[in-house]
Coordinates of C-alpha atoms in Angstrom, one line a residue:
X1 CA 104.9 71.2 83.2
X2 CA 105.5 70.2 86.4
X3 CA 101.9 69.9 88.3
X4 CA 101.5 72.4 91.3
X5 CA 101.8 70.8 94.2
X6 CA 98.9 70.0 96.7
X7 CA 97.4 69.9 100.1
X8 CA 94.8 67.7 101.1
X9 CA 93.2 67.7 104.3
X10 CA 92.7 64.1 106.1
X11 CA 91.0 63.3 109.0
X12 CA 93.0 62.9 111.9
X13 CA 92.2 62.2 115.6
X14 CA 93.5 65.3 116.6
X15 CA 92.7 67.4 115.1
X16 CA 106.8 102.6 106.7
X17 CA 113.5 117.3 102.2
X18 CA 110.3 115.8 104.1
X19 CA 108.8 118.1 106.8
X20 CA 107.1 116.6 109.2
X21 CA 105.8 118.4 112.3
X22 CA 105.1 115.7 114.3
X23 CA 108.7 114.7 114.2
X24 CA 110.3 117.1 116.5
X25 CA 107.2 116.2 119.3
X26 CA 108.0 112.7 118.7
X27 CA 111.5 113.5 119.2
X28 CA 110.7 115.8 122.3
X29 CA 109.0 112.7 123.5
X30 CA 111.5 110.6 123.4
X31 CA 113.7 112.9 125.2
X32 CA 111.4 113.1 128.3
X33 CA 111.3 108.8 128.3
X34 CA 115.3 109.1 128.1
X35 CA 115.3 111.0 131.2
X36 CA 112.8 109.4 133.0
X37 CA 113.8 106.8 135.0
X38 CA 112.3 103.5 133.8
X39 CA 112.5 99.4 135.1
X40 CA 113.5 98.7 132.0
X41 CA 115.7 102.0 130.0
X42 CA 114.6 101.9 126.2
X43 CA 117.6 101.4 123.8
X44 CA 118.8 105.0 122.9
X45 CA 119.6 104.8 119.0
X46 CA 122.6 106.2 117.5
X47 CA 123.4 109.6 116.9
X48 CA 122.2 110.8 113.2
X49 CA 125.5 112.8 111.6
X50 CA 124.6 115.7 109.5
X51 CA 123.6 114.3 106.0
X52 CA 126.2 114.9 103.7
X53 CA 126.3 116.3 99.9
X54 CA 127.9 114.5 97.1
X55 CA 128.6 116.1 94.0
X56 CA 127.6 114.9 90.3
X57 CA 130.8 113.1 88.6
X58 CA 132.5 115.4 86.5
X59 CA 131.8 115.6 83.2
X60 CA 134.5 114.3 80.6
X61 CA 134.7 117.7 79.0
X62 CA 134.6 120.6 81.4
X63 CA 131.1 122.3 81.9
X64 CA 132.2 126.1 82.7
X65 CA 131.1 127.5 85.8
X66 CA 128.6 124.6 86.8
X67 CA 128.4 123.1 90.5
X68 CA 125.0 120.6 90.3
X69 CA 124.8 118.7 93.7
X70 CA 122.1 116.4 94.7
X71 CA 121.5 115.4 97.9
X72 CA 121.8 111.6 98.7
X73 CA 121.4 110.1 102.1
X74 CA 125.1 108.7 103.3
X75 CA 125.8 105.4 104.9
X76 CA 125.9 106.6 108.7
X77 CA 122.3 108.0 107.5
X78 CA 121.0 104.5 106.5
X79 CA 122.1 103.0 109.7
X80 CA 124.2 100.4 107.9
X81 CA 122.2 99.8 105.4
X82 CA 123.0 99.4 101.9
X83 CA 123.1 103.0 100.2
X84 CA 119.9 104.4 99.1
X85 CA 119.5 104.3 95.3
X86 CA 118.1 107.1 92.7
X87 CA 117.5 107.0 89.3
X88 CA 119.5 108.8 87.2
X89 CA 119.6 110.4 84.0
X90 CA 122.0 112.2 81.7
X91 CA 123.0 115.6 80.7
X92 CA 124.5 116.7 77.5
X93 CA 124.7 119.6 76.9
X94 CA 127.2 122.6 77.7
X95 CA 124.6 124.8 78.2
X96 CA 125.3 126.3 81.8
X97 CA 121.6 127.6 82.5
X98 CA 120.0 124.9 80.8
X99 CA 121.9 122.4 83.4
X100 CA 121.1 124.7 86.4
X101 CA 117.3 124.1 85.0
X102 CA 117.8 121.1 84.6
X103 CA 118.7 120.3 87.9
X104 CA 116.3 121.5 89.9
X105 CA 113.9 119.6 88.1
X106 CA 116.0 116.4 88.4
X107 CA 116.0 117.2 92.9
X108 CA 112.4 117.6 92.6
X109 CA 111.9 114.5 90.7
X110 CA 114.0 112.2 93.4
X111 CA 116.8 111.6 91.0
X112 CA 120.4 111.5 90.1
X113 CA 121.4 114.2 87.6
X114 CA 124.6 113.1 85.7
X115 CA 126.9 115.8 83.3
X116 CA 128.5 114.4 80.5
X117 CA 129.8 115.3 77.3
X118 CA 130.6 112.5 74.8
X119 CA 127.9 110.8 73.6
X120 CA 130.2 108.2 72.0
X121 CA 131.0 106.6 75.3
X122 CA 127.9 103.9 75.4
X123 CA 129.1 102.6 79.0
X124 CA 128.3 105.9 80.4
X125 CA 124.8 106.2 78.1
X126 CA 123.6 102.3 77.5
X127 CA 120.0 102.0 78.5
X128 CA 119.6 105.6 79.8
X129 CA 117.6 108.7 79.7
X130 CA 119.5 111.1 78.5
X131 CA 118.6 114.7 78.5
X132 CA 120.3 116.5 74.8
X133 CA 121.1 120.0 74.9
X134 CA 119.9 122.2 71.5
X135 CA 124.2 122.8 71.5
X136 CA 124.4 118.7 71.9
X137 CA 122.0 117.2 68.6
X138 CA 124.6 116.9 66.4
X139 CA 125.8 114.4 68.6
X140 CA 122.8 112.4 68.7
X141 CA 124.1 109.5 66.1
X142 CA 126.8 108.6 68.4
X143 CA 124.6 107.6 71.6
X144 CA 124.2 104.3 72.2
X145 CA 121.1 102.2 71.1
X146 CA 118.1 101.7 73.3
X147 CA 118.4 105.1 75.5
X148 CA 115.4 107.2 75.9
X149 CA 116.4 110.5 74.5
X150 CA 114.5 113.7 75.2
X151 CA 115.5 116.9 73.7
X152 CA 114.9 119.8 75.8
X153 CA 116.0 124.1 75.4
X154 CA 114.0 127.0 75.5
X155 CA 112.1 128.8 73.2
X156 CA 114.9 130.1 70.9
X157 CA 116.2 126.5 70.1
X158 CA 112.5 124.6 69.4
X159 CA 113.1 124.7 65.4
X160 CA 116.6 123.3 66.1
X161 CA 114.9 120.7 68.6
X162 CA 111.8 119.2 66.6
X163 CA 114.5 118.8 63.7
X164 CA 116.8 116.7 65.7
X165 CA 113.4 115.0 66.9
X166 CA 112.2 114.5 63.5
X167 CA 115.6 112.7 62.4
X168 CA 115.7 110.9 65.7
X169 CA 112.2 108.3 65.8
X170 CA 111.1 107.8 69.3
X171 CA 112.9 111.5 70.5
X172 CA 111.0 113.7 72.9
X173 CA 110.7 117.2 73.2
X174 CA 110.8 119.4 75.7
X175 CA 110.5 123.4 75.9
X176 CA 111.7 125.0 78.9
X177 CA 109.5 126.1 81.0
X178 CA 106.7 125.4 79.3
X179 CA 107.7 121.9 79.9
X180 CA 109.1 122.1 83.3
X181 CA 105.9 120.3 85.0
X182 CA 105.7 116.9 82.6
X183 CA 109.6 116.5 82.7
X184 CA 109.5 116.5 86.3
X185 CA 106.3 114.3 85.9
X186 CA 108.5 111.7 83.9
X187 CA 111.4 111.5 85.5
X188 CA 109.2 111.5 88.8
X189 CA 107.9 108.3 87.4
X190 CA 111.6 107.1 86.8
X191 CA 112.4 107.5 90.3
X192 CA 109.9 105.8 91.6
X193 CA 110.8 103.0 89.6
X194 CA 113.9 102.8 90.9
X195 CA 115.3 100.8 93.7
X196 CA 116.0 96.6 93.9
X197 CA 113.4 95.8 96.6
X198 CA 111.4 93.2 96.2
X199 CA 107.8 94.2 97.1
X200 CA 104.9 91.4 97.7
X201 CA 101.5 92.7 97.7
X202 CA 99.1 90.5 100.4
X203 CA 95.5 90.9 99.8
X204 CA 92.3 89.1 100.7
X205 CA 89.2 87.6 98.4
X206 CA 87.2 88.9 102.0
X207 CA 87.7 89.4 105.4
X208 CA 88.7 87.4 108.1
X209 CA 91.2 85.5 106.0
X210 CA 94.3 86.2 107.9
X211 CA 96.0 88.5 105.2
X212 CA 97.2 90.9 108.0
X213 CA 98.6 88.3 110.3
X214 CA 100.1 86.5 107.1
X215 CA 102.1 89.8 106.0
X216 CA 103.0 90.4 109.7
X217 CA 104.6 87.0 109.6
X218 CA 106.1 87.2 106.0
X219 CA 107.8 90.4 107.1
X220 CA 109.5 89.3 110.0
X221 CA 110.6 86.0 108.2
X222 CA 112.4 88.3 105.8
X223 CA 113.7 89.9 108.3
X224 CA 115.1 86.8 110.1
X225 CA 116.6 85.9 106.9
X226 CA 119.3 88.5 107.0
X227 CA 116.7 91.4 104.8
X228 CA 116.1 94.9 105.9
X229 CA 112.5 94.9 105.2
X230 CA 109.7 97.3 105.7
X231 CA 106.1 96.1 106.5
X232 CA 103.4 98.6 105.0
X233 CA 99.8 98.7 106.3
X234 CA 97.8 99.7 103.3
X235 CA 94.5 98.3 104.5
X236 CA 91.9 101.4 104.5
X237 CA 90.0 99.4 107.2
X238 CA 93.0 98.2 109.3
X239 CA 92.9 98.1 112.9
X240 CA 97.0 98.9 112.7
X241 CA 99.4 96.5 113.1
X242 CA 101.1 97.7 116.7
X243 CA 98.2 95.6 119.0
X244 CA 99.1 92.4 117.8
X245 CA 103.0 92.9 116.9
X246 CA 103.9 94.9 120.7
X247 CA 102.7 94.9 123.8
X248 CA 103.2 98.7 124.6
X249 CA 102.8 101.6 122.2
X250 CA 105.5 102.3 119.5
X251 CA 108.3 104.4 119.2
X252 CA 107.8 106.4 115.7
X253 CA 105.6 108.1 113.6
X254 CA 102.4 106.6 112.1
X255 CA 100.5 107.4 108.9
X256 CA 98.7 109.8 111.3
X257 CA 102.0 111.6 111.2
X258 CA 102.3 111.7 107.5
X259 CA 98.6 113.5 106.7
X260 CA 100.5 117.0 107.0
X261 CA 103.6 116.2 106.0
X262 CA 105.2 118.4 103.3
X263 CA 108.1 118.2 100.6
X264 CA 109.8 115.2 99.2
X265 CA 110.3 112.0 101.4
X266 CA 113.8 110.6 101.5
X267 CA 114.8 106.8 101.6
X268 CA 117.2 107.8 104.6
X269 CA 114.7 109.9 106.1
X270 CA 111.9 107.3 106.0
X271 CA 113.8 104.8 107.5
X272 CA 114.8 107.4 110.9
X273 CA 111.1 108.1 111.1
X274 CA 109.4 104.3 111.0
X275 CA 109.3 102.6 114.5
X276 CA 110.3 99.1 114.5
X277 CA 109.5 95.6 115.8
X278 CA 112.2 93.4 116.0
X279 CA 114.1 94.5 113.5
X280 CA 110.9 95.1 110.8
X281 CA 110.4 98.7 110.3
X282 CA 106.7 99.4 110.3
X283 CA 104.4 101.5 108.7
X284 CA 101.0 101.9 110.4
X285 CA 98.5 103.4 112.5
X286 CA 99.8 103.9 116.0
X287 CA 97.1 106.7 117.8
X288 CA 93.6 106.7 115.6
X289 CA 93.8 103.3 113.8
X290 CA 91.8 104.7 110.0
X291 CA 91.0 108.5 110.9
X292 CA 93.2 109.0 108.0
X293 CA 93.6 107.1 105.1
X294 CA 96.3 107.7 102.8
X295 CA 96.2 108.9 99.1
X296 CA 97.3 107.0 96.3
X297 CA 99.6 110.1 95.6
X298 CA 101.0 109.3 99.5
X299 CA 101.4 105.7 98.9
X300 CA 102.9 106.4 95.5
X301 CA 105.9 108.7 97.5
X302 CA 106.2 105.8 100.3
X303 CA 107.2 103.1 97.7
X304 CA 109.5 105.0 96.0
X305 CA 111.0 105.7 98.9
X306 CA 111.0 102.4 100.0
X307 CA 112.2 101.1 97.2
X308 CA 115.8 102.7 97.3
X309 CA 116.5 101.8 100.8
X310 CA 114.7 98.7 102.1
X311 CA 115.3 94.9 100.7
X312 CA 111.6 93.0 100.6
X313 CA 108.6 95.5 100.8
X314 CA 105.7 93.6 102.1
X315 CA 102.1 95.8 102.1
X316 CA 98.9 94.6 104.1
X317 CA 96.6 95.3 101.1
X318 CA 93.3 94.2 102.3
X319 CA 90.4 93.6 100.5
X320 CA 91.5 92.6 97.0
X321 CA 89.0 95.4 95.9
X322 CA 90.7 98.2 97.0
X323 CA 94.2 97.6 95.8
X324 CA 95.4 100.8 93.8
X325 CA 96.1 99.5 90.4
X326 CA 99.3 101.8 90.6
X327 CA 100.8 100.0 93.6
X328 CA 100.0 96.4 91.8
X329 CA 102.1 97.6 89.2
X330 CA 105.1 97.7 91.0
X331 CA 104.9 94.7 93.1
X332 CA 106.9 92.2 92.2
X333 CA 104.8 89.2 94.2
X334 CA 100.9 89.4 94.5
X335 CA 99.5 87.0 97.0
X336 CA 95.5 86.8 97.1
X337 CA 94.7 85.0 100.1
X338 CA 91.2 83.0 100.2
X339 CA 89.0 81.0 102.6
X340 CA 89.0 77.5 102.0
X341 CA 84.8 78.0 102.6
X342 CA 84.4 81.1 101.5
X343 CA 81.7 81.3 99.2
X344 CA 83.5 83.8 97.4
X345 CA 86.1 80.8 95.9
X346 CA 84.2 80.6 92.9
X347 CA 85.5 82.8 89.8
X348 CA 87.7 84.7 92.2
X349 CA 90.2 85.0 89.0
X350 CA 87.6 86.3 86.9
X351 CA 86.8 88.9 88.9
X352 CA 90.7 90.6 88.5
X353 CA 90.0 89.8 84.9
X354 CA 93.3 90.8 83.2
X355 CA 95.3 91.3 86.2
X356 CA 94.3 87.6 87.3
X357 CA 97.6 86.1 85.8
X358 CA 100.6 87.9 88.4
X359 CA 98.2 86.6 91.4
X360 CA 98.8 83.5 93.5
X361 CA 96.4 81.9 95.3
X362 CA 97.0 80.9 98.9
X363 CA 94.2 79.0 100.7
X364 CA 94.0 80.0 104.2
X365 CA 91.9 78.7 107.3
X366 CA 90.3 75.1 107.8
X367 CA 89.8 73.0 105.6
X368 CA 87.4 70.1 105.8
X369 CA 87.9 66.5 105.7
X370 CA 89.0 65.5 101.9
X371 CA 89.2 69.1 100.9
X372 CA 91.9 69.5 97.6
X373 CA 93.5 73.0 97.8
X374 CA 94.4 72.5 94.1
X375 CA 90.8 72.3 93.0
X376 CA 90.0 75.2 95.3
X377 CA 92.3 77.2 93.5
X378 CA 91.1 75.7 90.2
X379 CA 87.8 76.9 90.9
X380 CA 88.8 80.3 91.7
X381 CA 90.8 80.5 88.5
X382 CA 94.2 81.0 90.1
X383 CA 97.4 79.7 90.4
X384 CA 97.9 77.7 93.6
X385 CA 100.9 79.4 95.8
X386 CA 100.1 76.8 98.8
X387 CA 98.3 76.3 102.4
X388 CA 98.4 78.6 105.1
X389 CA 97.2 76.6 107.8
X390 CA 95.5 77.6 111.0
X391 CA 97.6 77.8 114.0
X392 CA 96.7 78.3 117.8
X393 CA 100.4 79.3 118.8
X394 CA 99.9 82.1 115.7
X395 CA 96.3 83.5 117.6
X396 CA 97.9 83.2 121.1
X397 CA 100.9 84.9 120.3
X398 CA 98.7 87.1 118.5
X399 CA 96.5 88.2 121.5
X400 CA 99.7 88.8 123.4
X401 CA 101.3 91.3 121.2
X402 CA 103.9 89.3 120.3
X403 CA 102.8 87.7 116.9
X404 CA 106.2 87.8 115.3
X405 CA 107.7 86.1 118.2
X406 CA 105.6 83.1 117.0
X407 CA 107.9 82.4 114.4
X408 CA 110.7 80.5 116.4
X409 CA 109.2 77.5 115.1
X410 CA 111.3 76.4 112.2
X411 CA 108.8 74.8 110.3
X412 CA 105.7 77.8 110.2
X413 CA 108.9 80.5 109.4
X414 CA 110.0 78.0 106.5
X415 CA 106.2 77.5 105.6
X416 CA 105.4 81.4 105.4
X417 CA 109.0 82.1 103.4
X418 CA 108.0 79.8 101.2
X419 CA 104.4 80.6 100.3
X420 CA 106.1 84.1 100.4
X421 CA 108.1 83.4 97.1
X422 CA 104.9 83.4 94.7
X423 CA 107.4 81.4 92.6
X424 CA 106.3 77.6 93.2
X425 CA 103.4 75.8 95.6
X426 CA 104.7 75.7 99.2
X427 CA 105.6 72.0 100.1
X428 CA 103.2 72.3 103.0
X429 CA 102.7 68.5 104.9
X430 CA 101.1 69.8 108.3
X431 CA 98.1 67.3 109.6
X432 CA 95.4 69.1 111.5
X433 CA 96.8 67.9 114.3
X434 CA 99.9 70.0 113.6
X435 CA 98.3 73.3 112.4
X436 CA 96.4 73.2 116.1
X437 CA 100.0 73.3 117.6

């Protein structure tokens, strides 16, 4: 095993169909700037064409008198972006009002909605969910291995159903509409699964470690590196992120904004609404920093939004404490930042218990002459991810609103991509006398 690399310190002599009713005042307020005259005009975005419709594919045999649509958000929508992505799942079945069912439940749920016919195709049904008609069983033995089959009618067809489910080990069933509310549950959960970003959870052992400032960075470095990336303020007891990251209020909508909002939020939508700062779309407080704090449900819908249209996901956590267990499980990076003094550093691991292993620890702020961050993280029980050193160029840019702009210096940006990969110990070499720079 290849042993984690170190930092020691030496002595030297130098030391984020939604309705929102805040978004039509936002938008009226943006108007009023636009035709105002201004030193310095604000950049006027690009028009927003209508969003467009695109059918289901057609099924391979001919479903009589159905027209399923599901809304997706189009390119132009995305502002160039890579398409938004929903999870899908199949229909087979002929059953016209069963697929009209069928489908409503699939828009609520945030997902794709395919028709087909043929089971026997498996490059159309590998690895799915497919939804099986009571007219559609006897077809069950020619869908591919490893789909997740539910079998779903009404009333009349439930004999025929737990039949088919009682041949067919691992089948679930689902009577219509008694079973309307846990199949949009389930495939709820499927969509918010969905999506290729990668999403890094920051978090600290305690305050005053520099998790905000450290997602902040990490964001914008993924940003720099060519990613569309969305930095998500999660911290019940954040200040917001705007003071340090702009000099002037931003241009957007807040989680202030979100407390009333209503309906399903779209990936395209989401990312019209967020403001950003140099390229980072930003989810925050803007107005009244913690007046309200957003539900687990809220945070739930945000992420799965997020997901589908944004590259690398980065969320402000806080205090390690409060991290809902359901947003942990879809991160794909947990950073646990920790004082190098804290007094905390002991058994920091044990205190996650089972959920120590996904967590990496970075060691953040001073450290003292002769200080070894791998015994630091030995002591905490964690995995050592590396060593974010203190800068005063991070603090100064900091103060004047323009933290990411701190990340011109090669080294720091390579530094904080690096720690930012979870994967392997940063190869961090700074002296103190570097870290003061």
């Amino acid at each position: 095993m290849k042993e984690p690399s170190r930092f020691v310190a030496r002595s030297t002599p130098r030391p984020r169909t939604l309705q929102l009713p805040a978004l039509a005042a936002a938008r009226t307020r943006d108007q009023e700037r636009f035709l105002s005259p201004e030193p310095v005009p604000e950049p006027v975005p690009e028009p927003v064409p209508e969003p467009q419709v695109r059918r289901l594919p057609t099924p391979l045999s001919p479903l009589h008198g159905v027209r399923v649509s599901v809304r997706v958000p189009s390119a132009a929508e995305t502002a160039g972006a890579r398409p938004a992505e929903l999870a899908r799942a199949v229909l087979l079945s002929r059953d016209v009002e069963l697929a009209q069912a069928l489908a409503s439940i699939a828009v609520g749920a945030g997902i794709e909605l395919v028709l087909a016919h043929d089971g026997a195709h498996p490059e159309a049904c590998g690895n799915e969910v497919i939804l099986v008609g009571a007219d559609a069983v006897a077809e069950l033995g020619a869908i591919a291995a490893g789909c997740t089959l539910i079998l779903t009618g009404t009333q009349e067809h439930q004999d025929i159903l737990w039949r088919a489910a009682a041949a067919s080990p691992g089948a679930r069933v689902a009577i219509l509409p008694q079973a309307t509310a846990w199949l949009g549950e389930y495939l709820g959960e499927l969509g918010l699964h969905a999506g290729r970003a990668h999403v890094t959870i920051v978090a600290g052992a305690r305050g005053g470690v520099g998790t905000s400032t450290f997602a902040a960075l990490l964001a914008a470095s993924a940003t720099l590196a060519g990613q569309r990336t969305l930095l998500l303020d999660a911290d019940p007891h954040s200040p917001g992120f705007w003071p340090v990251l702009r000099a002037r209020a931003a241009d957007g909508l807040g989680w202030e904004d979100l407390e009333n909002s209503r309906g399903q939020l779209s990936p395209g939508q989401l990312a019209e609404i967020l403001p950003l700062a140099q390229g980072t779309a930003v989810l925050s407080w803007i107005r009244d920093p913690g007046a309200f704090v957003p539900s687990v449900a809220l945070l739930s819908e945000v992420l799965a939004a997020s997901r589908r249209i944004y590259e690398r996901i980065v969320i402000d956590a806080g205090h390690i404490g409060s991290v809902p267990a359901a947003m942990t499980a879809l991160a794909t990076t947990r950073l646990l930042l920790l004082g190098a003094g804290s007094s905390y550093t002991p058994g920091a691991g044990q205190r996650l218990g089972d959920q120590a292993h996904p967590w990496r620890l970075i060691v953040s702020g001073k450290l003292t002459s002769g200080t070894d961050t791998r015994i630091v993280a030995q002591r905490a029980g964690l995995e050592l991810a590396g060593y974010f050193a203190p800068r005063r160029s991070i603090a100064r840019a900091a103060a004047a609103g323009g933290l990411m702009n701190v990340l011109v210096h090669r080294s720091l940006r390579r530094t904080v991509a690096q720690l930012g990969q979870g994967s392997e110990p940063a190869q961090v070499l700074e002296t103190h006398e570097a870290a003061a720079a």
